[in-house]
Tab-separated table of C-alpha atoms in Angstrom:
chain	number	residue	atom	x	y	z
Y	1	UNK	CA	126.678	107.847	118.945
Y	2	UNK	CA	123.866	111.288	118.492
Y	3	UNK	CA	120.871	110.826	117.402
Y	4	UNK	CA	119.183	113.076	114.816
Y	5	UNK	CA	117.128	114.640	117.026
Y	6	UNK	CA	119.509	115.504	119.492
Y	7	UNK	CA	122.358	117.591	116.941
Y	8	UNK	CA	122.094	119.123	113.833
Y	9	UNK	CA	125.492	120.129	111.692
Y	10	UNK	CA	125.700	123.776	109.379
Y	11	UNK	CA	128.248	125.869	107.408
Y	12	UNK	CA	128.771	129.388	108.057
Y	13	UNK	CA	131.265	131.633	105.874
Y	14	UNK	CA	134.717	131.856	106.878
Y	15	UNK	CA	134.184	135.485	107.446
Y	16	UNK	CA	130.963	135.723	109.322
Y	17	UNK	CA	130.883	136.182	113.173
Y	18	UNK	CA	130.176	134.080	115.648
Y	19	UNK	CA	126.416	133.342	115.328
Y	20	UNK	CA	124.747	135.136	119.162
Y	21	UNK	CA	122.179	132.796	120.120
Y	22	UNK	CA	121.762	134.420	122.912
Y	23	UNK	CA	118.085	136.196	124.308
Y	24	UNK	CA	114.707	134.636	125.702
Y	25	UNK	CA	116.457	133.520	129.060
Y	26	UNK	CA	119.530	132.241	126.878
Y	27	UNK	CA	122.823	133.385	127.452
Y	28	UNK	CA	125.781	132.554	125.595
Y	29	UNK	CA	129.606	132.270	127.241
Y	30	UNK	CA	132.422	132.882	126.344
Y	31	UNK	CA	134.045	129.976	124.471
Y	32	UNK	CA	136.622	127.543	125.303
Y	33	UNK	CA	139.435	127.461	122.631
Y	34	UNK	CA	140.830	123.616	121.919
Y	35	UNK	CA	142.900	122.208	118.906
Y	36	UNK	CA	142.251	118.858	117.402
Y	37	UNK	CA	144.718	116.900	114.944
Y	38	UNK	CA	143.736	114.769	113.028
Y	39	UNK	CA	144.678	111.869	110.698
Y	40	UNK	CA	142.228	109.862	108.660
Y	41	UNK	CA	143.404	106.618	107.718
Y	42	UNK	CA	142.282	103.873	104.094
Y	43	UNK	CA	143.192	102.283	101.610
Y	44	UNK	CA	144.641	103.490	98.334
Y	45	UNK	CA	142.070	103.128	96.511
Y	46	UNK	CA	139.855	103.994	99.328
Y	47	UNK	CA	137.645	101.098	100.258
Y	48	UNK	CA	137.045	102.131	104.143
Y	49	UNK	CA	135.252	104.804	103.005
Y	50	UNK	CA	133.602	103.370	100.046
Y	51	UNK	CA	131.922	100.979	102.370
Y	52	UNK	CA	130.742	103.558	105.028
Y	53	UNK	CA	133.963	103.189	107.642
Y	54	UNK	CA	136.048	105.705	109.266
Y	55	UNK	CA	138.773	105.560	110.050
Y	56	UNK	CA	141.467	107.748	112.291
Y	57	UNK	CA	144.072	108.700	114.564
Y	58	UNK	CA	143.092	111.546	116.691
Y	59	UNK	CA	146.168	113.492	119.438
Y	60	UNK	CA	143.476	113.533	122.104
Y	61	UNK	CA	141.122	110.909	121.737
Y	62	UNK	CA	143.710	108.408	119.720
Y	63	UNK	CA	142.810	105.603	117.258
Y	64	UNK	CA	138.477	105.232	116.554
Y	65	UNK	CA	136.700	103.385	114.090
Y	66	UNK	CA	133.229	104.465	113.051
Y	67	UNK	CA	131.036	102.559	111.181
Y	68	UNK	CA	127.197	102.503	111.139
Y	69	UNK	CA	126.843	101.079	114.127
Y	70	UNK	CA	129.685	100.965	116.097
Y	71	UNK	CA	131.986	103.776	117.254
Y	72	UNK	CA	135.246	101.430	118.202
Y	73	UNK	CA	138.220	103.255	120.241
Y	74	UNK	CA	142.273	102.379	121.034
Y	75	UNK	CA	144.525	103.787	122.956
Y	76	UNK	CA	147.072	105.635	120.981
Y	77	UNK	CA	150.544	104.240	122.517
Y	78	UNK	CA	152.478	105.906	119.553
Y	79	UNK	CA	151.672	106.261	115.792
Y	80	UNK	CA	152.007	102.416	114.832
Y	81	UNK	CA	147.968	101.044	114.103
Y	82	UNK	CA	146.555	98.843	116.997
Y	83	UNK	CA	146.726	95.307	115.233
Y	84	UNK	CA	143.469	94.549	116.025
Y	85	UNK	CA	142.064	97.584	114.061
Y	86	UNK	CA	143.833	96.114	110.920
Y	87	UNK	CA	142.097	92.747	111.823
Y	88	UNK	CA	138.698	94.025	112.508
Y	89	UNK	CA	138.548	95.715	108.278
Y	90	UNK	CA	140.608	93.104	106.569
Y	91	UNK	CA	136.906	91.915	104.881
Y	92	UNK	CA	136.799	95.405	103.446
Y	93	UNK	CA	140.983	96.377	103.701
Y	94	UNK	CA	142.118	92.454	102.544
Y	95	UNK	CA	145.000	92.519	103.184
Y	96	UNK	CA	145.883	95.919	101.838
Y	97	UNK	CA	147.867	98.750	103.234
Y	98	UNK	CA	146.048	101.291	105.322
Y	99	UNK	CA	147.828	104.811	104.809
Y	100	UNK	CA	147.073	108.355	105.873
Y	101	UNK	CA	145.048	109.641	103.103
Y	102	UNK	CA	143.995	113.170	104.757
Y	103	UNK	CA	144.863	115.579	107.684
Y	104	UNK	CA	142.576	118.114	108.899
Y	105	UNK	CA	142.888	120.548	111.853
Y	106	UNK	CA	140.449	121.668	113.710
Y	107	UNK	CA	140.369	124.710	115.908
Y	108	UNK	CA	137.090	124.638	118.129
Y	109	UNK	CA	135.159	127.238	120.208
Y	110	UNK	CA	132.664	125.866	122.076
Y	111	UNK	CA	129.674	127.892	123.181
Y	112	UNK	CA	127.314	126.939	126.440
Y	113	UNK	CA	124.072	127.902	126.246
Y	114	UNK	CA	123.094	128.348	129.086
Y	115	UNK	CA	119.390	129.344	131.468
Y	116	UNK	CA	118.832	131.741	134.647
Y	117	UNK	CA	119.967	128.408	136.762
Y	118	UNK	CA	123.073	128.327	134.588
Y	119	UNK	CA	122.145	124.780	133.403
Y	120	UNK	CA	123.009	123.932	130.021
Y	121	UNK	CA	120.438	123.706	127.334
Y	122	UNK	CA	122.708	123.722	124.467
Y	123	UNK	CA	126.226	123.460	122.749
Y	124	UNK	CA	127.257	125.100	120.140
Y	125	UNK	CA	130.746	124.592	117.997
Y	126	UNK	CA	132.428	126.262	116.326
Y	127	UNK	CA	134.971	124.503	113.961
Y	128	UNK	CA	136.558	126.287	112.071
Y	129	UNK	CA	138.956	122.981	109.753
Y	130	UNK	CA	141.662	122.875	107.902
Y	131	UNK	CA	142.186	120.188	105.263
Y	132	UNK	CA	144.936	118.755	103.588
Y	133	UNK	CA	143.943	115.537	100.932
Y	134	UNK	CA	147.043	113.399	101.324
Y	135	UNK	CA	144.865	110.736	98.189
Y	136	UNK	CA	146.725	112.301	95.020
Y	137	UNK	CA	150.421	113.095	93.836
Y	138	UNK	CA	149.623	115.943	95.312
Y	139	UNK	CA	148.598	117.599	98.368
Y	140	UNK	CA	145.323	119.170	98.065
Y	141	UNK	CA	144.529	122.467	100.751
Y	142	UNK	CA	140.836	123.322	101.201
Y	143	UNK	CA	139.826	125.303	104.756
Y	144	UNK	CA	136.116	125.605	105.786
Y	145	UNK	CA	133.957	126.612	108.793
Y	146	UNK	CA	131.512	124.576	110.582
Y	147	UNK	CA	128.514	124.471	113.250
Y	148	UNK	CA	127.891	121.808	115.027
Y	149	UNK	CA	124.860	122.170	117.677
Y	150	UNK	CA	123.520	120.192	120.216
Y	151	UNK	CA	120.487	120.598	122.582
Y	152	UNK	CA	117.055	119.205	122.842
Y	153	UNK	CA	114.472	118.841	120.172
Y	154	UNK	CA	112.195	122.002	121.240
Y	155	UNK	CA	115.662	123.763	121.456
Y	156	UNK	CA	117.149	122.458	118.231
Y	157	UNK	CA	114.205	124.429	116.431
Y	158	UNK	CA	114.352	127.433	117.786
Y	159	UNK	CA	118.446	128.033	117.515
Y	160	UNK	CA	117.720	126.671	113.325
Y	161	UNK	CA	116.338	129.568	112.784
Y	162	UNK	CA	118.012	132.026	114.376
Y	163	UNK	CA	121.089	130.394	112.835
Y	164	UNK	CA	119.833	130.698	109.084
Y	165	UNK	CA	118.838	134.494	109.697
Y	166	UNK	CA	122.826	134.412	110.508
Y	167	UNK	CA	123.711	132.972	107.199
Y	168	UNK	CA	124.223	128.911	108.750
Y	169	UNK	CA	122.810	126.743	105.988
Y	170	UNK	CA	123.230	122.821	105.622
Y	171	UNK	CA	125.869	121.088	106.072
Y	172	UNK	CA	125.885	119.635	102.674
Y	173	UNK	CA	128.557	116.672	103.700
Y	174	UNK	CA	128.178	114.180	106.094
Y	175	UNK	CA	131.722	114.195	107.563
Y	176	UNK	CA	134.736	116.405	107.685
Y	177	UNK	CA	136.967	113.628	105.795
Y	178	UNK	CA	133.757	113.466	102.625
Y	179	UNK	CA	133.800	117.193	102.994
Y	180	UNK	CA	137.869	116.894	102.303
Y	181	UNK	CA	138.226	113.880	99.743
Y	182	UNK	CA	134.986	114.877	97.863
Y	183	UNK	CA	133.558	112.129	95.130
Y	184	UNK	CA	138.001	110.977	95.406
Y	185	UNK	CA	136.610	107.525	97.579
Y	186	UNK	CA	133.753	106.670	94.525
Y	187	UNK	CA	134.745	103.314	92.510
Y	188	UNK	CA	133.170	101.421	90.250
Y	189	UNK	CA	129.251	101.481	90.622
Y	190	UNK	CA	129.186	98.168	88.561
Y	191	UNK	CA	126.112	96.732	86.624
Y	192	UNK	CA	122.993	97.996	88.205
Y	193	UNK	CA	121.163	94.452	86.638
Y	194	UNK	CA	118.935	92.634	89.273
Y	195	UNK	CA	121.336	89.153	90.178
Y	196	UNK	CA	124.476	91.608	90.315
Y	197	UNK	CA	122.692	93.988	92.782
Y	198	UNK	CA	121.409	91.004	95.021
Y	199	UNK	CA	124.951	89.599	95.108
Y	200	UNK	CA	126.017	93.379	95.945
Y	201	UNK	CA	123.753	93.163	98.389
Y	202	UNK	CA	124.358	89.589	100.103
Y	203	UNK	CA	128.328	91.153	100.014
Y	204	UNK	CA	128.063	93.580	101.725
Y	205	UNK	CA	126.014	92.043	104.312
Y	206	UNK	CA	128.739	89.184	104.761
Y	207	UNK	CA	131.282	92.325	105.597
Y	208	UNK	CA	129.003	93.569	108.023
Y	209	UNK	CA	128.955	90.557	109.421
Y	210	UNK	CA	132.414	89.660	109.772
Y	211	UNK	CA	132.970	92.520	111.170
Y	212	UNK	CA	129.802	92.413	114.002
Y	213	UNK	CA	131.368	88.227	114.503
Y	214	UNK	CA	135.375	90.886	115.616
Y	215	UNK	CA	133.678	93.052	118.107
Y	216	UNK	CA	131.775	90.208	119.312
Y	217	UNK	CA	127.438	91.183	118.235
Y	218	UNK	CA	125.017	88.473	118.762
Y	219	UNK	CA	123.833	86.542	116.392
Y	220	UNK	CA	126.895	87.958	113.461
Y	221	UNK	CA	127.667	83.897	112.885
Y	222	UNK	CA	124.032	83.306	112.063
Y	223	UNK	CA	124.648	86.706	109.888
Y	224	UNK	CA	128.017	85.241	108.583
Y	225	UNK	CA	126.798	80.990	107.373
Y	226	UNK	CA	122.921	83.195	105.578
Y	227	UNK	CA	125.316	86.151	103.494
Y	228	UNK	CA	127.629	83.169	102.466
Y	229	UNK	CA	124.421	80.629	101.796
Y	230	UNK	CA	123.067	82.706	99.335
Y	231	UNK	CA	125.779	84.081	97.872
Y	232	UNK	CA	126.895	80.827	97.132
Y	233	UNK	CA	122.745	79.667	96.218
Y	234	UNK	CA	122.907	82.154	93.214
Y	235	UNK	CA	126.262	81.886	91.835
Y	236	UNK	CA	125.347	77.793	91.263
Y	237	UNK	CA	121.956	78.666	90.358
Y	238	UNK	CA	123.009	81.970	88.197
Y	239	UNK	CA	126.130	79.902	86.898
Y	240	UNK	CA	125.040	80.101	83.234
Y	241	UNK	CA	125.188	83.816	83.385
Y	242	UNK	CA	128.253	84.101	85.789
Y	243	UNK	CA	130.618	82.842	84.373
Y	244	UNK	CA	130.558	78.659	85.118
Y	245	UNK	CA	134.085	78.069	85.788
Y	246	UNK	CA	133.882	81.488	88.088
Y	247	UNK	CA	131.291	80.706	89.686
Y	248	UNK	CA	132.456	76.898	90.670
Y	249	UNK	CA	134.888	78.052	92.180
Y	250	UNK	CA	133.821	80.725	94.569
Y	251	UNK	CA	130.967	78.652	95.082
Y	252	UNK	CA	133.523	75.710	96.783
Y	253	UNK	CA	135.544	78.344	98.785
Y	254	UNK	CA	131.748	79.755	99.979
Y	255	UNK	CA	131.426	75.916	100.980
Y	256	UNK	CA	134.157	76.076	102.511
Y	257	UNK	CA	133.216	78.388	104.757
Y	258	UNK	CA	130.038	77.677	105.520
Y	259	UNK	CA	131.182	74.263	106.732
Y	260	UNK	CA	133.064	75.659	109.498
Y	261	UNK	CA	131.132	78.466	110.758
Y	262	UNK	CA	128.098	75.178	111.071
Y	263	UNK	CA	129.534	74.556	113.865
Y	264	UNK	CA	129.712	77.554	115.832
Y	265	UNK	CA	125.866	78.711	114.815
Y	266	UNK	CA	124.082	75.199	115.525
Y	267	UNK	CA	125.406	75.104	118.421
Y	268	UNK	CA	123.331	78.032	118.714
Y	269	UNK	CA	120.384	77.207	118.046
Y	270	UNK	CA	120.527	73.428	119.460
Y	271	UNK	CA	120.572	75.199	123.056
Y	272	UNK	CA	118.127	77.817	122.577
Y	273	UNK	CA	115.603	74.684	121.199
Y	274	UNK	CA	116.335	72.229	124.032
Y	275	UNK	CA	116.394	74.791	126.822
Y	276	UNK	CA	112.878	75.610	125.356
Y	277	UNK	CA	111.336	72.772	125.283
Y	278	UNK	CA	112.747	71.721	128.833
Y	279	UNK	CA	111.051	74.391	129.828
Y	280	UNK	CA	107.313	72.901	128.960
Y	281	UNK	CA	107.532	69.846	130.888
Y	282	UNK	CA	106.306	70.306	134.087
Y	283	UNK	CA	109.230	70.107	137.228
Y	284	UNK	CA	108.037	66.931	138.514
Y	285	UNK	CA	109.229	65.070	135.095
Y	286	UNK	CA	112.633	67.191	135.650
Y	287	UNK	CA	115.295	64.882	137.058
Y	288	UNK	CA	118.349	65.841	138.655
Y	289	UNK	CA	120.379	68.985	137.322
Y	290	UNK	CA	120.058	68.684	133.935
Y	291	UNK	CA	119.858	72.794	132.976
Y	292	UNK	CA	123.516	72.918	134.583
Y	293	UNK	CA	124.526	70.110	132.098
Y	294	UNK	CA	123.163	71.342	129.416
Y	295	UNK	CA	124.646	74.772	130.991
Y	296	UNK	CA	128.542	72.603	131.012
Y	297	UNK	CA	128.221	70.746	128.068
Y	298	UNK	CA	127.074	73.448	125.693
Y	299	UNK	CA	129.682	75.884	127.198
Y	300	UNK	CA	132.446	73.718	126.233
Y	301	UNK	CA	131.579	73.161	122.770
Y	302	UNK	CA	130.580	76.905	121.855
Y	303	UNK	CA	134.031	77.941	122.845
Y	304	UNK	CA	135.941	75.078	120.431
Y	305	UNK	CA	133.867	75.710	117.807
Y	306	UNK	CA	133.596	79.423	118.242
Y	307	UNK	CA	137.537	79.147	117.978
Y	308	UNK	CA	136.667	77.349	114.943
Y	309	UNK	CA	135.647	80.160	112.997
Y	310	UNK	CA	137.166	83.042	114.544
Y	311	UNK	CA	140.322	80.575	113.047
Y	312	UNK	CA	138.975	80.651	109.583
Y	313	UNK	CA	137.886	84.557	109.264
Y	314	UNK	CA	141.596	84.884	109.982
Y	315	UNK	CA	143.064	82.703	107.400
Y	316	UNK	CA	144.485	83.867	104.119
Y	317	UNK	CA	142.097	81.064	102.206
Y	318	UNK	CA	138.894	83.489	103.103
Y	319	UNK	CA	140.926	87.198	102.612
Y	320	UNK	CA	141.181	85.498	99.185
Y	321	UNK	CA	137.751	84.114	98.565
Y	322	UNK	CA	136.611	88.169	98.959
Y	323	UNK	CA	138.842	89.341	96.549
Y	324	UNK	CA	137.703	86.898	93.948
Y	325	UNK	CA	133.913	87.774	94.855
Y	326	UNK	CA	134.907	91.652	94.256
Y	327	UNK	CA	136.793	91.424	91.025
Y	328	UNK	CA	134.331	89.251	89.997
Y	329	UNK	CA	131.304	92.056	91.522
Y	330	UNK	CA	133.277	94.427	89.173
Y	331	UNK	CA	133.054	92.291	85.884
Y	332	UNK	CA	129.551	91.327	85.851
Y	333	UNK	CA	127.848	91.989	82.884
Y	334	UNK	CA	123.796	92.682	82.793
Y	335	UNK	CA	121.133	89.695	81.499
Y	336	UNK	CA	118.203	89.551	80.187
Y	337	UNK	CA	114.742	89.129	81.618
Y	338	UNK	CA	114.849	85.621	79.789
Y	339	UNK	CA	118.093	84.243	80.765
Y	340	UNK	CA	116.568	85.119	84.298
Y	341	UNK	CA	114.366	82.410	84.037
Y	342	UNK	CA	115.677	79.381	82.844
Y	343	UNK	CA	118.124	78.481	85.381
Y	344	UNK	CA	115.291	79.460	88.265
Y	345	UNK	CA	112.968	77.157	85.966
Y	346	UNK	CA	115.395	74.189	86.771
Y	347	UNK	CA	115.876	74.881	90.234
Y	348	UNK	CA	112.156	74.573	90.784
Y	349	UNK	CA	112.398	71.349	88.024
Y	350	UNK	CA	114.800	69.772	90.798
Y	351	UNK	CA	112.698	70.654	94.068
Y	352	UNK	CA	109.629	68.852	92.568
Y	353	UNK	CA	112.010	65.612	91.550
Y	354	UNK	CA	113.645	66.177	95.161
Y	355	UNK	CA	109.846	66.227	96.988
Y	356	UNK	CA	108.534	63.235	94.773
Y	357	UNK	CA	112.027	61.042	95.570
Y	358	UNK	CA	110.164	60.352	98.939
Y	359	UNK	CA	107.723	58.956	98.607
Y	360	UNK	CA	107.201	55.526	99.380
Y	361	UNK	CA	110.420	55.942	102.680
Y	362	UNK	CA	110.782	55.783	106.144
Y	363	UNK	CA	112.807	55.982	109.282
Y	364	UNK	CA	116.159	57.758	108.719
Y	365	UNK	CA	115.948	57.360	104.415
Y	366	UNK	CA	113.078	59.602	104.915
Y	367	UNK	CA	114.538	62.914	106.824
Y	368	UNK	CA	117.376	62.293	104.673
Y	369	UNK	CA	115.414	63.089	101.722
Y	370	UNK	CA	112.999	66.068	103.156
Y	371	UNK	CA	116.669	67.624	104.347
Y	372	UNK	CA	117.092	67.182	100.488
Y	373	UNK	CA	114.163	68.821	100.236
Y	374	UNK	CA	114.773	71.744	102.568
Y	375	UNK	CA	118.085	72.439	100.744
Y	376	UNK	CA	116.664	72.493	97.021
Y	377	UNK	CA	113.538	74.401	98.514
Y	378	UNK	CA	115.953	77.122	99.995
Y	379	UNK	CA	117.936	77.789	97.050
Y	380	UNK	CA	114.361	78.113	94.767
Y	381	UNK	CA	113.422	80.289	97.305
Y	382	UNK	CA	117.026	82.160	97.563
Y	383	UNK	CA	117.121	82.496	93.302
Y	384	UNK	CA	113.871	83.709	93.659
Y	385	UNK	CA	114.688	86.647	95.839
Y	386	UNK	CA	117.361	87.369	93.562
Y	387	UNK	CA	115.400	87.792	90.627
Y	388	UNK	CA	111.844	88.420	91.537
Y	389	UNK	CA	112.010	92.558	90.888
Y	390	UNK	CA	111.671	92.156	87.736
Y	391	UNK	CA	108.961	89.343	87.714
Y	392	UNK	CA	106.189	90.375	89.493
Y	393	UNK	CA	102.928	89.163	92.297
Y	394	UNK	CA	102.731	85.954	90.730
Y	395	UNK	CA	106.732	85.252	91.329
Y	396	UNK	CA	105.769	86.675	94.557
Y	397	UNK	CA	103.475	84.390	95.438
Y	398	UNK	CA	105.290	80.885	94.554
Y	399	UNK	CA	108.421	82.456	96.453
Y	400	UNK	CA	105.909	82.597	99.583
Y	401	UNK	CA	104.417	79.061	99.073
Y	402	UNK	CA	108.710	77.933	98.908
Y	403	UNK	CA	109.426	79.557	101.816
Y	404	UNK	CA	106.799	78.282	103.652
Y	405	UNK	CA	107.368	74.674	102.601
Y	406	UNK	CA	111.512	75.237	103.507
Y	407	UNK	CA	110.302	76.748	107.140
Y	408	UNK	CA	108.204	73.887	108.044
Y	409	UNK	CA	111.045	71.481	106.734
Y	410	UNK	CA	113.762	73.258	108.732
Y	411	UNK	CA	111.755	72.924	112.115
Y	412	UNK	CA	111.827	68.761	111.109
Y	413	UNK	CA	115.586	69.170	110.525
Y	414	UNK	CA	115.967	70.668	114.509
Y	415	UNK	CA	114.272	67.811	115.641
Y	416	UNK	CA	116.473	65.215	113.608
Y	417	UNK	CA	119.297	67.201	115.338
Y	418	UNK	CA	118.039	67.515	118.974
Y	419	UNK	CA	117.320	63.827	118.845
Y	420	UNK	CA	120.734	63.361	118.274
Y	421	UNK	CA	121.900	65.457	120.799
Y	422	UNK	CA	119.593	64.022	123.624
Y	423	UNK	CA	121.164	60.753	122.675
Y	424	UNK	CA	124.727	61.612	123.199
Y	425	UNK	CA	123.406	63.735	126.405
Y	426	UNK	CA	121.503	60.073	127.848
Y	427	UNK	CA	124.477	58.377	126.905
Y	428	UNK	CA	126.343	60.757	128.882
Y	429	UNK	CA	124.483	60.939	131.654
Y	430	UNK	CA	123.893	57.798	132.468
Y	431	UNK	CA	127.598	57.292	132.400
Y	432	UNK	CA	127.441	59.504	135.278
Y	433	UNK	CA	124.770	57.644	136.574
Y	434	UNK	CA	122.272	60.546	135.664
Y	435	UNK	CA	119.053	60.160	136.424
Y	436	UNK	CA	118.098	60.187	132.350
Y	437	UNK	CA	114.606	60.389	132.230
Y	438	UNK	CA	113.741	63.538	131.046
Y	439	UNK	CA	115.901	63.760	128.256
Y	440	UNK	CA	114.175	60.127	126.663
Y	441	UNK	CA	111.168	62.368	127.534
Y	442	UNK	CA	111.997	64.942	125.422
Y	443	UNK	CA	113.232	62.599	122.633
Y	444	UNK	CA	109.760	61.280	122.696
Y	445	UNK	CA	108.042	64.870	122.277
Y	446	UNK	CA	110.989	65.550	119.705
Y	447	UNK	CA	109.514	62.272	117.049
Y	448	UNK	CA	106.071	62.888	117.936
Y	449	UNK	CA	106.767	66.591	116.617
Y	450	UNK	CA	108.485	65.001	114.060
Y	451	UNK	CA	105.027	63.200	112.388
Y	452	UNK	CA	103.311	66.096	112.493
Y	453	UNK	CA	105.446	68.755	110.818
Y	454	UNK	CA	105.638	65.920	107.971
Y	455	UNK	CA	102.008	66.092	107.878
Y	456	UNK	CA	101.814	70.067	107.560
Y	457	UNK	CA	105.266	69.427	105.101
Y	458	UNK	CA	102.083	66.956	102.937
Y	459	UNK	CA	99.849	69.701	102.809
Y	460	UNK	CA	102.219	72.933	102.203
Y	461	UNK	CA	103.125	70.926	99.477
Y	462	UNK	CA	99.811	70.443	97.820
Y	463	UNK	CA	99.519	74.360	98.025
Y	464	UNK	CA	102.705	75.179	96.669
Y	465	UNK	CA	101.432	73.192	93.248
Y	466	UNK	CA	98.185	74.318	93.180
Y	467	UNK	CA	99.211	77.835	93.434
Y	468	UNK	CA	99.791	80.506	91.523
Y	469	UNK	CA	102.960	80.612	89.369
Y	470	UNK	CA	104.247	82.465	86.577
Y	471	UNK	CA	103.389	80.284	83.427
Y	472	UNK	CA	106.823	79.730	82.403
Y	473	UNK	CA	108.030	78.352	85.941
Y	474	UNK	CA	105.387	75.490	85.168
Y	475	UNK	CA	107.154	72.273	85.323
């Protein structure tokens, strides 16, 4: 995709002459003519356009799905929409039918600007566009003209001045489709209240991660899981403001989604962490082909868990969940500042009680209790994230201390999970007559690390209790 520094778009009157940009060592060649026929597709209520996605079919380049990060192309075998395209945008369409919403005919005249040696310095595309908007009961026609200039940054400024002298103006619309349909694709604006805004943000992150997963983006499983967890946490914390029945139903389905995604993400994390730990072991203490063993085992597990995640994201249950979230966001009502305080205060108290419950515990019981504290801290942090735009600096300070506690306990949980994995590897390796000394060494290191992290948690909890917070958040 072209960067902002290499190209600019303009509008020009249909009756104006072709701008001549030759001069000062630049020649402008006669245009190469080309006609482009493009059909744009969307749902009846413009779900793709509203989300910033563009789906088009061109007679010469085939199908193209354009997002803020990708431009994905598919061959034009026939007029049927490719099944992979339908799957890619499923989180946005929610299985609504994709249909033609606009048709554009572009008569393009491309001028090459070259220096004395014939080297291309810039290109000027003079587009005469005829558009048919098919989204209403009657077809709406429109005609306009666009200039698209590509050049190096320094030459762009010079050409910009020349074009403006000849009547060109900055293009108002970001794309030809949006120029044609105008504000028709604008949906319900909904509430701008802080809680609704937070939920909308997480829902959009979930849908972007869904698309990222389907095109093979790194970290997409993680982003999917985080967005689902934040949505679920906010709904559980503020369900009295959202509607308990709706919030509980959606939260239960988000928990199901998280359960389906968790193994794939846990495999990623465990592999990265164990390989990092192995890097810290002196070579003379590594016995046998341990790296190959880890790679083989994790590859097998990863393939299975990714298939599980794919099945979940392809299910009708998942689409129904997304539809429920969208419907909830369309009906949310604003909540006042006072109404937001009580749920957050309740969450903070649960965190304090969970921490008090760890006293006197040891071994497996302590590990489980600390994991529970971590989950309560994460929910408190997410609740603070949702409402902090209206509560100021004191809440941000408290939230920072809660995050520190959560992250420290996250490292503790990593050691717990890793020790389970290391024990599994040691047992399997022993059955294959491998030397499992190094796995035992890593297990011992994780035990020591867990103790250090527990001590750090104690310090950070004292800091949290003594730290600044709003008066209404005292527990």
